[in-house]
Amino acid sequence: MSNIKDKVIIITGASSGIGEATAKELVSKGAKVVLAARREDRLIKLQNEIQTSSGQVIYKVTDVKA
């Protein structure tokens, strides 16, 4: 994951599991992340946990259906 700094990445299923872990990793590498999932309470918690001082994390309640 080189060259990820300042890239904007949208992660669906971000409120738990692989999506949550991916969000944490990408933010730690300097990416700007949009968290998307159905559970707003978990999105808010994750955003607060990984938010950087430069505002690199936002969320949107989303339900992706097939």
JSON list of C-alpha atoms in Angstrom, two decimals, residues 1-58:
[
{"chain": "A", "resi": 1, "resn": "MET", "atom": "CA", "xyz": [0.00, 0.00, 0.00]},
{"chain": "A", "resi": 2, "resn": "SER", "atom": "CA", "xyz": [2.52, 2.59, -1.02]},
{"chain": "A", "resi": 3, "resn": "ASN", "atom": "CA", "xyz": [1.36, 5.85, -2.56]},
{"chain": "A", "resi": 4, "resn": "ILE", "atom": "CA", "xyz": [-1.87, 5.83, -0.52]},
{"chain": "A", "resi": 5, "resn": "LYS", "atom": "CA", "xyz": [-1.25, 9.18, 1.19]},
{"chain": "A", "resi": 6, "resn": "ASP", "atom": "CA", "xyz": [-4.02, 11.72, 0.48]},
{"chain": "A", "resi": 7, "resn": "LYS", "atom": "CA", "xyz": [-6.02, 9.29, -1.68]},
{"chain": "A", "resi": 8, "resn": "VAL", "atom": "CA", "xyz": [-9.77, 9.25, -1.01]},
{"chain": "A", "resi": 9, "resn": "ILE", "atom": "CA", "xyz": [-11.06, 5.75, -0.31]},
{"chain": "A", "resi": 10, "resn": "ILE", "atom": "CA", "xyz": [-14.66, 4.67, 0.33]},
{"chain": "A", "resi": 11, "resn": "ILE", "atom": "CA", "xyz": [-15.06, 1.56, 2.46]},
{"chain": "A", "resi": 12, "resn": "THR", "atom": "CA", "xyz": [-18.42, -0.23, 2.55]},
{"chain": "A", "resi": 13, "resn": "GLY", "atom": "CA", "xyz": [-19.04, -2.49, 5.51]},
{"chain": "A", "resi": 14, "resn": "ALA", "atom": "CA", "xyz": [-16.74, -0.27, 7.55]},
{"chain": "A", "resi": 15, "resn": "SER", "atom": "CA", "xyz": [-18.48, -0.67, 10.91]},
{"chain": "A", "resi": 16, "resn": "SER", "atom": "CA", "xyz": [-16.88, -4.02, 11.76]},
{"chain": "A", "resi": 17, "resn": "GLY", "atom": "CA", "xyz": [-14.59, -6.84, 10.70]},
{"chain": "A", "resi": 18, "resn": "ILE", "atom": "CA", "xyz": [-12.42, -6.48, 7.62]},
{"chain": "A", "resi": 19, "resn": "GLY", "atom": "CA", "xyz": [-13.91, -3.10, 6.72]},
{"chain": "A", "resi": 20, "resn": "GLU", "atom": "CA", "xyz": [-13.08, -1.64, 10.12]},
{"chain": "A", "resi": 21, "resn": "ALA", "atom": "CA", "xyz": [-9.56, -3.05, 10.07]},
{"chain": "A", "resi": 22, "resn": "THR", "atom": "CA", "xyz": [-9.01, -1.74, 6.55]},
{"chain": "A", "resi": 23, "resn": "ALA", "atom": "CA", "xyz": [-10.17, 1.74, 7.55]},
{"chain": "A", "resi": 24, "resn": "LYS", "atom": "CA", "xyz": [-7.75, 1.81, 10.47]},
{"chain": "A", "resi": 25, "resn": "GLU", "atom": "CA", "xyz": [-4.85, 0.69, 8.30]},
{"chain": "A", "resi": 26, "resn": "LEU", "atom": "CA", "xyz": [-5.57, 3.15, 5.49]},
{"chain": "A", "resi": 27, "resn": "VAL", "atom": "CA", "xyz": [-5.91, 6.11, 7.85]},
{"chain": "A", "resi": 28, "resn": "SER", "atom": "CA", "xyz": [-2.63, 5.17, 9.49]},
{"chain": "A", "resi": 29, "resn": "LYS", "atom": "CA", "xyz": [-1.03, 5.33, 6.03]},
{"chain": "A", "resi": 30, "resn": "GLY", "atom": "CA", "xyz": [-2.41, 8.84, 5.40]},
{"chain": "A", "resi": 31, "resn": "ALA", "atom": "CA", "xyz": [-5.46, 8.08, 3.28]},
{"chain": "A", "resi": 32, "resn": "LYS", "atom": "CA", "xyz": [-8.67, 10.13, 3.43]},
{"chain": "A", "resi": 33, "resn": "VAL", "atom": "CA", "xyz": [-11.40, 7.64, 4.28]},
{"chain": "A", "resi": 34, "resn": "VAL", "atom": "CA", "xyz": [-15.18, 7.60, 3.86]},
{"chain": "A", "resi": 35, "resn": "LEU", "atom": "CA", "xyz": [-16.73, 5.01, 6.18]},
{"chain": "A", "resi": 36, "resn": "ALA", "atom": "CA", "xyz": [-19.97, 3.49, 4.89]},
{"chain": "A", "resi": 37, "resn": "ALA", "atom": "CA", "xyz": [-22.24, 1.00, 6.67]},
{"chain": "A", "resi": 38, "resn": "ARG", "atom": "CA", "xyz": [-25.73, 0.61, 8.15]},
{"chain": "A", "resi": 39, "resn": "ARG", "atom": "CA", "xyz": [-24.92, 1.00, 11.85]},
{"chain": "A", "resi": 40, "resn": "GLU", "atom": "CA", "xyz": [-24.44, 4.71, 12.54]},
{"chain": "A", "resi": 41, "resn": "ASP", "atom": "CA", "xyz": [-23.48, 4.22, 16.17]},
{"chain": "A", "resi": 42, "resn": "ARG", "atom": "CA", "xyz": [-20.54, 2.02, 15.15]},
{"chain": "A", "resi": 43, "resn": "LEU", "atom": "CA", "xyz": [-19.52, 4.41, 12.37]},
{"chain": "A", "resi": 44, "resn": "ILE", "atom": "CA", "xyz": [-19.43, 7.32, 14.81]},
{"chain": "A", "resi": 45, "resn": "LYS", "atom": "CA", "xyz": [-17.38, 5.27, 17.27]},
{"chain": "A", "resi": 46, "resn": "LEU", "atom": "CA", "xyz": [-14.89, 4.26, 14.57]},
{"chain": "A", "resi": 47, "resn": "GLN", "atom": "CA", "xyz": [-14.67, 7.79, 13.19]},
{"chain": "A", "resi": 48, "resn": "ASN", "atom": "CA", "xyz": [-13.89, 9.14, 16.66]},
{"chain": "A", "resi": 49, "resn": "GLU", "atom": "CA", "xyz": [-11.30, 6.43, 17.18]},
{"chain": "A", "resi": 50, "resn": "ILE", "atom": "CA", "xyz": [-9.33, 6.97, 13.96]},
{"chain": "A", "resi": 51, "resn": "GLN", "atom": "CA", "xyz": [-10.02, 10.64, 13.16]},
{"chain": "A", "resi": 52, "resn": "THR", "atom": "CA", "xyz": [-6.87, 12.66, 12.54]},
{"chain": "A", "resi": 53, "resn": "SER", "atom": "CA", "xyz": [-6.44, 16.32, 13.37]},
{"chain": "A", "resi": 54, "resn": "SER", "atom": "CA", "xyz": [-6.67, 17.22, 9.69]},
{"chain": "A", "resi": 55, "resn": "GLY", "atom": "CA", "xyz": [-10.16, 15.71, 9.28]},
{"chain": "A", "resi": 56, "resn": "GLN", "atom": "CA", "xyz": [-9.31, 12.65, 7.23]},
{"chain": "A", "resi": 57, "resn": "VAL", "atom": "CA", "xyz": [-12.37, 10.53, 8.15]},
{"chain": "A", "resi": 58, "resn": "ILE", "atom": "CA", "xyz": [-16.07, 11.03, 7.44]}
]
